């Protein structure tokens, strides 16, 4: 399995407060390319599918400017190249009920990251350059997903929960999907 993704965001922000107006603009671009392989062992009680992959991500955070009255902050552009190495195992079970196919899924994954996992950003204000080091991604993260999918012909529904955690991230997602294939 392979996938490619490209995202570009341009934005203008105005903030109004008691001291005046803060105006900013920013540009960001993300490109990712990933490959994932898995093999499914079909057992009588459930299917077990170990999987592993590799993903390259390029983050380009363009320079942005923030104006506050006559003052201007200029963030210098930076980029990061990160290689992700996910490994995991998925457990699933398919059940047929009338015309419906019901699949329950539990997926556990460990993700290592290498490359530019932290960057140094630079800001120029009133001719003075300041720098700060920050994490782009953690070097190691883990995730778990529980879900159930319902399919009837060309129509499908899904409901689930996903957790992503690391040293600096504690992310919970609940999702509902609907799909019609034609």
PDB file of C-alpha atoms in Angstrom:
ATOM      1  CA  UNK A   1       0.000   0.000   0.000  1.00  0.00           C
ATOM      2  CA  UNK A   2       1.316   3.472  -0.836  1.00  0.00           C
ATOM      3  CA  UNK A   3       0.053   7.020  -0.483  1.00  0.00           C
ATOM      4  CA  UNK A   4       1.136  10.569  -1.332  1.00  0.00           C
ATOM      5  CA  UNK A   5      -0.208  13.734   0.288  1.00  0.00           C
ATOM      6  CA  UNK A   6       0.398  17.434  -0.305  1.00  0.00           C
ATOM      7  CA  UNK A   7      -1.069  20.208   1.835  1.00  0.00           C
ATOM      8  CA  UNK A   8      -0.520  23.958   1.506  1.00  0.00           C
ATOM      9  CA  UNK A   9      -1.934  26.541   3.892  1.00  0.00           C
ATOM     10  CA  UNK A  10      -1.855  30.327   3.447  1.00  0.00           C
ATOM     11  CA  UNK A  11      -3.395  32.488   6.098  1.00  0.00           C
ATOM     12  CA  UNK A  12      -3.946  36.044   7.235  1.00  0.00           C
ATOM     13  CA  UNK A  13      -4.780  36.700  10.880  1.00  0.00           C
ATOM     14  CA  UNK A  14      -6.033  39.882  12.537  1.00  0.00           C
ATOM     15  CA  UNK A  15      -6.295  40.105  16.310  1.00  0.00           C
ATOM     16  CA  UNK A  16      -7.971  43.055  17.953  1.00  0.00           C
ATOM     17  CA  UNK A  17      -7.305  43.907  21.607  1.00  0.00           C
ATOM     18  CA  UNK A  18      -7.263  46.917  23.948  1.00  0.00           C
ATOM     19  CA  UNK A  19      -3.712  47.861  22.933  1.00  0.00           C
ATOM     20  CA  UNK A  20      -4.407  47.814  19.181  1.00  0.00           C
ATOM     21  CA  UNK A  21      -4.413  45.459  16.196  1.00  0.00           C
ATOM     22  CA  UNK A  22      -2.025  42.595  15.605  1.00  0.00           C
ATOM     23  CA  UNK A  23      -1.815  41.481  11.951  1.00  0.00           C
ATOM     24  CA  UNK A  24      -0.046  38.407  10.658  1.00  0.00           C
ATOM     25  CA  UNK A  25       0.340  36.199   7.625  1.00  0.00           C
ATOM     26  CA  UNK A  26       1.758  32.704   7.309  1.00  0.00           C
ATOM     27  CA  UNK A  27       2.460  30.035   4.681  1.00  0.00           C
ATOM     28  CA  UNK A  28       3.032  26.352   5.377  1.00  0.00           C
ATOM     29  CA  UNK A  29       3.455  23.322   3.117  1.00  0.00           C
ATOM     30  CA  UNK A  30       3.585  19.607   3.981  1.00  0.00           C
ATOM     31  CA  UNK A  31       4.467  16.760   1.601  1.00  0.00           C
ATOM     32  CA  UNK A  32       4.359  13.092   2.658  1.00  0.00           C
ATOM     33  CA  UNK A  33       5.045   9.804   0.917  1.00  0.00           C
ATOM     34  CA  UNK A  34       4.390   6.487   2.649  1.00  0.00           C
ATOM     35  CA  UNK A  35       4.527   2.751   2.088  1.00  0.00           C
ATOM     36  CA  UNK A  36       2.927   0.126   4.322  1.00  0.00           C
ATOM     37  CA  UNK A  37       2.934  -3.631   4.128  1.00  0.00           C
ATOM     38  CA  UNK A  38       0.931  -6.166   6.091  1.00  0.00           C
ATOM     39  CA  UNK A  39       0.160  -9.860   6.102  1.00  0.00           C
ATOM     40  CA  UNK A  40      -3.101 -11.216   7.496  1.00  0.00           C
ATOM     41  CA  UNK A  41      -3.265 -14.515   9.367  1.00  0.00           C
ATOM     42  CA  UNK A  42      -6.861 -15.739   9.111  1.00  0.00           C
ATOM     43  CA  UNK A  43      -7.637 -17.736  12.244  1.00  0.00           C
ATOM     44  CA  UNK A  44     -10.975 -19.191  13.251  1.00  0.00           C
ATOM     45  CA  UNK A  45     -11.546 -16.736  16.109  1.00  0.00           C
ATOM     46  CA  UNK A  46     -10.101 -13.579  14.501  1.00  0.00           C
ATOM     47  CA  UNK A  47      -7.697 -12.219  11.912  1.00  0.00           C
ATOM     48  CA  UNK A  48      -4.248 -11.042  13.017  1.00  0.00           C
ATOM     49  CA  UNK A  49      -2.345  -8.668  10.711  1.00  0.00           C
ATOM     50  CA  UNK A  50       1.176  -7.524  11.621  1.00  0.00           C
ATOM     51  CA  UNK A  51       2.161  -4.413   9.633  1.00  0.00           C
ATOM     52  CA  UNK A  52       5.177  -2.175   9.094  1.00  0.00           C
ATOM     53  CA  UNK A  53       5.855   0.877   7.004  1.00  0.00           C
ATOM     54  CA  UNK A  54       8.018   3.831   6.186  1.00  0.00           C
ATOM     55  CA  UNK A  55       6.891   7.442   5.715  1.00  0.00           C
ATOM     56  CA  UNK A  56       8.869  10.474   4.605  1.00  0.00           C
ATOM     57  CA  UNK A  57       7.472  13.890   5.504  1.00  0.00           C
ATOM     58  CA  UNK A  58       8.764  17.279   4.440  1.00  0.00           C
ATOM     59  CA  UNK A  59       7.521  20.320   6.377  1.00  0.00           C
ATOM     60  CA  UNK A  60       8.172  23.798   4.933  1.00  0.00           C
ATOM     61  CA  UNK A  61       7.180  26.552   7.331  1.00  0.00           C
ATOM     62  CA  UNK A  62       7.554  29.730   5.333  1.00  0.00           C
ATOM     63  CA  UNK A  63       8.626  33.030   6.756  1.00  0.00           C
ATOM     64  CA  UNK A  64       5.797  34.956   8.326  1.00  0.00           C
ATOM     65  CA  UNK A  65       5.388  38.527   9.451  1.00  0.00           C
ATOM     66  CA  UNK A  66       3.472  39.888  12.414  1.00  0.00           C
ATOM     67  CA  UNK A  67       2.743  43.624  12.550  1.00  0.00           C
ATOM     68  CA  UNK A  68       1.771  45.466  15.705  1.00  0.00           C
ATOM     69  CA  UNK A  69       1.432  49.166  14.990  1.00  0.00           C
ATOM     70  CA  UNK A  70       4.775  50.226  13.505  1.00  0.00           C
ATOM     71  CA  UNK A  71       6.621  47.206  14.939  1.00  0.00           C
ATOM     72  CA  UNK A  72       7.142  44.088  12.849  1.00  0.00           C
ATOM     73  CA  UNK A  73       8.248  40.594  13.864  1.00  0.00           C
ATOM     74  CA  UNK A  74       9.723  38.488  11.072  1.00  0.00           C
ATOM     75  CA  UNK A  75       9.905  34.733  11.530  1.00  0.00           C
ATOM     76  CA  UNK A  76      12.520  33.244   9.239  1.00  0.00           C
ATOM     77  CA  UNK A  77      11.419  30.241   7.195  1.00  0.00           C
ATOM     78  CA  UNK A  78      12.451  26.762   8.266  1.00  0.00           C
ATOM     79  CA  UNK A  79      11.999  23.239   7.039  1.00  0.00           C
ATOM     80  CA  UNK A  80      12.128  19.758   8.509  1.00  0.00           C
ATOM     81  CA  UNK A  81      12.563  16.355   6.925  1.00  0.00           C
ATOM     82  CA  UNK A  82      11.291  13.462   9.066  1.00  0.00           C
ATOM     83  CA  UNK A  83      11.335   9.706   8.444  1.00  0.00           C
ATOM     84  CA  UNK A  84       8.697   7.683  10.328  1.00  0.00           C
ATOM     85  CA  UNK A  85       8.985   3.927  10.894  1.00  0.00           C
ATOM     86  CA  UNK A  86       5.659   2.505  12.149  1.00  0.00           C
ATOM     87  CA  UNK A  87       5.230  -1.135  13.221  1.00  0.00           C
ATOM     88  CA  UNK A  88       2.102  -2.676  14.651  1.00  0.00           C
ATOM     89  CA  UNK A  89      -0.480  -5.394  14.730  1.00  0.00           C
ATOM     90  CA  UNK A  90      -4.193  -5.299  13.943  1.00  0.00           C
ATOM     91  CA  UNK A  91      -6.836  -7.700  15.222  1.00  0.00           C
ATOM     92  CA  UNK A  92     -10.158  -7.940  13.397  1.00  0.00           C
ATOM     93  CA  UNK A  93     -13.218 -10.121  13.014  1.00  0.00           C
ATOM     94  CA  UNK A  94     -15.788 -10.161  10.198  1.00  0.00           C
ATOM     95  CA  UNK A  95     -19.389 -11.172  10.881  1.00  0.00           C
ATOM     96  CA  UNK A  96     -22.278 -11.408   8.381  1.00  0.00           C
ATOM     97  CA  UNK A  97     -25.778 -10.416   9.542  1.00  0.00           C
ATOM     98  CA  UNK A  98     -28.389 -10.516   6.779  1.00  0.00           C
ATOM     99  CA  UNK A  99     -26.997  -8.237   4.022  1.00  0.00           C
ATOM    100  CA  UNK A 100     -24.605  -6.467   6.387  1.00  0.00           C
ATOM    101  CA  UNK A 101     -20.915  -7.211   6.808  1.00  0.00           C
ATOM    102  CA  UNK A 102     -19.704  -6.101  10.249  1.00  0.00           C
ATOM    103  CA  UNK A 103     -15.975  -5.796  11.020  1.00  0.00           C
ATOM    104  CA  UNK A 104     -14.565  -5.014  14.448  1.00  0.00           C
ATOM    105  CA  UNK A 105     -10.964  -3.752  14.561  1.00  0.00           C
ATOM    106  CA  UNK A 106      -8.277  -3.211  17.203  1.00  0.00           C
ATOM    107  CA  UNK A 107      -4.985  -1.797  15.914  1.00  0.00           C
ATOM    108  CA  UNK A 108      -1.876  -1.155  18.047  1.00  0.00           C
ATOM    109  CA  UNK A 109       1.144   0.696  16.630  1.00  0.00           C
ATOM    110  CA  UNK A 110       4.574   1.963  17.687  1.00  0.00           C
ATOM    111  CA  UNK A 111       6.128   4.758  15.603  1.00  0.00           C
ATOM    112  CA  UNK A 112       9.793   5.766  15.593  1.00  0.00           C
ATOM    113  CA  UNK A 113      10.798   9.085  14.016  1.00  0.00           C
ATOM    114  CA  UNK A 114      14.226  10.168  12.855  1.00  0.00           C
ATOM    115  CA  UNK A 115      15.642  13.153  11.014  1.00  0.00           C
ATOM    116  CA  UNK A 116      14.753  16.755  11.839  1.00  0.00           C
ATOM    117  CA  UNK A 117      12.639  15.937  14.892  1.00  0.00           C
ATOM    118  CA  UNK A 118      13.511  19.336  16.386  1.00  0.00           C
ATOM    119  CA  UNK A 119      14.299  22.659  14.698  1.00  0.00           C
ATOM    120  CA  UNK A 120      15.619  26.068  15.625  1.00  0.00           C
ATOM    121  CA  UNK A 121      13.306  28.914  14.687  1.00  0.00           C
ATOM    122  CA  UNK A 122      14.535  32.486  14.341  1.00  0.00           C
ATOM    123  CA  UNK A 123      12.605  35.712  14.858  1.00  0.00           C
ATOM    124  CA  UNK A 124      13.815  39.227  14.046  1.00  0.00           C
ATOM    125  CA  UNK A 125      12.276  42.089  16.029  1.00  0.00           C
ATOM    126  CA  UNK A 126      13.566  45.686  15.931  1.00  0.00           C
ATOM    127  CA  UNK A 127      16.772  44.436  14.284  1.00  0.00           C
ATOM    128  CA  UNK A 128      17.470  41.858  17.024  1.00  0.00           C
ATOM    129  CA  UNK A 129      17.489  38.151  16.094  1.00  0.00           C
ATOM    130  CA  UNK A 130      16.215  35.682  18.671  1.00  0.00           C
ATOM    131  CA  UNK A 131      16.192  31.901  18.303  1.00  0.00           C
ATOM    132  CA  UNK A 132      14.377  29.058  20.017  1.00  0.00           C
ATOM    133  CA  UNK A 133      14.702  25.299  19.648  1.00  0.00           C
ATOM    134  CA  UNK A 134      11.459  23.317  19.513  1.00  0.00           C
ATOM    135  CA  UNK A 135      10.228  19.806  18.783  1.00  0.00           C
ATOM    136  CA  UNK A 136       8.608  19.113  15.411  1.00  0.00           C
ATOM    137  CA  UNK A 137       7.706  15.547  16.414  1.00  0.00           C
ATOM    138  CA  UNK A 138       8.674  13.222  19.245  1.00  0.00           C
ATOM    139  CA  UNK A 139      11.238  10.526  18.468  1.00  0.00           C
ATOM    140  CA  UNK A 140       8.837   7.800  19.603  1.00  0.00           C
ATOM    141  CA  UNK A 141       5.041   7.621  19.732  1.00  0.00           C
ATOM    142  CA  UNK A 142       2.346   4.963  20.080  1.00  0.00           C
ATOM    143  CA  UNK A 143      -1.246   4.641  19.003  1.00  0.00           C
ATOM    144  CA  UNK A 144      -4.256   2.431  19.478  1.00  0.00           C
ATOM    145  CA  UNK A 145      -7.503   2.243  17.546  1.00  0.00           C
ATOM    146  CA  UNK A 146     -10.804   0.509  18.318  1.00  0.00           C
ATOM    147  CA  UNK A 147     -13.577   0.558  15.781  1.00  0.00           C
ATOM    148  CA  UNK A 148     -16.416  -1.149  14.011  1.00  0.00           C
ATOM    149  CA  UNK A 149     -17.364  -0.899  10.320  1.00  0.00           C
ATOM    150  CA  UNK A 150     -20.720  -1.782   8.775  1.00  0.00           C
ATOM    151  CA  UNK A 151     -21.111  -2.446   5.033  1.00  0.00           C
ATOM    152  CA  UNK A 152     -24.171  -3.220   2.952  1.00  0.00           C
ATOM    153  CA  UNK A 153     -23.553  -3.267  -0.797  1.00  0.00           C
ATOM    154  CA  UNK A 154     -22.067   0.078  -1.805  1.00  0.00           C
ATOM    155  CA  UNK A 155     -22.850   1.755   1.516  1.00  0.00           C
ATOM    156  CA  UNK A 156     -20.567   1.751   4.556  1.00  0.00           C
ATOM    157  CA  UNK A 157     -20.536   3.232   8.062  1.00  0.00           C
ATOM    158  CA  UNK A 158     -17.719   3.324  10.581  1.00  0.00           C
ATOM    159  CA  UNK A 159     -17.447   4.321  14.231  1.00  0.00           C
ATOM    160  CA  UNK A 160     -14.328   4.305  16.331  1.00  0.00           C
ATOM    161  CA  UNK A 161     -11.843   5.757  18.773  1.00  0.00           C
ATOM    162  CA  UNK A 162      -8.132   6.435  18.256  1.00  0.00           C
ATOM    163  CA  UNK A 163      -5.459   7.412  20.764  1.00  0.00           C
ATOM    164  CA  UNK A 164      -2.046   8.838  19.861  1.00  0.00           C
ATOM    165  CA  UNK A 165       0.501   9.405  22.602  1.00  0.00           C
ATOM    166  CA  UNK A 166       4.127  10.381  23.070  1.00  0.00           C
ATOM    167  CA  UNK A 167       6.291  12.432  25.414  1.00  0.00           C
ATOM    168  CA  UNK A 168       4.512  15.650  24.371  1.00  0.00           C
ATOM    169  CA  UNK A 169       1.229  14.439  22.835  1.00  0.00           C
ATOM    170  CA  UNK A 170      -1.915  12.981  24.371  1.00  0.00           C
ATOM    171  CA  UNK A 171      -4.465  12.955  21.534  1.00  0.00           C
ATOM    172  CA  UNK A 172      -7.925  11.347  21.651  1.00  0.00           C
ATOM    173  CA  UNK A 173     -10.137  11.084  18.526  1.00  0.00           C
ATOM    174  CA  UNK A 174     -13.652   9.769  18.135  1.00  0.00           C
ATOM    175  CA  UNK A 175     -14.765   9.353  14.533  1.00  0.00           C
ATOM    176  CA  UNK A 176     -17.846   8.523  12.501  1.00  0.00           C
ATOM    177  CA  UNK A 177     -17.561   7.864   8.766  1.00  0.00           C
ATOM    178  CA  UNK A 178     -20.105   7.298   6.020  1.00  0.00           C
ATOM    179  CA  UNK A 179     -19.147   6.069   2.559  1.00  0.00           C
ATOM    180  CA  UNK A 180     -20.926   5.293  -0.658  1.00  0.00           C
ATOM    181  CA  UNK A 181     -18.943   3.569  -3.413  1.00  0.00           C
ATOM    182  CA  UNK A 182     -19.995   3.880  -7.032  1.00  0.00           C
TER     183      UNK A 182
END
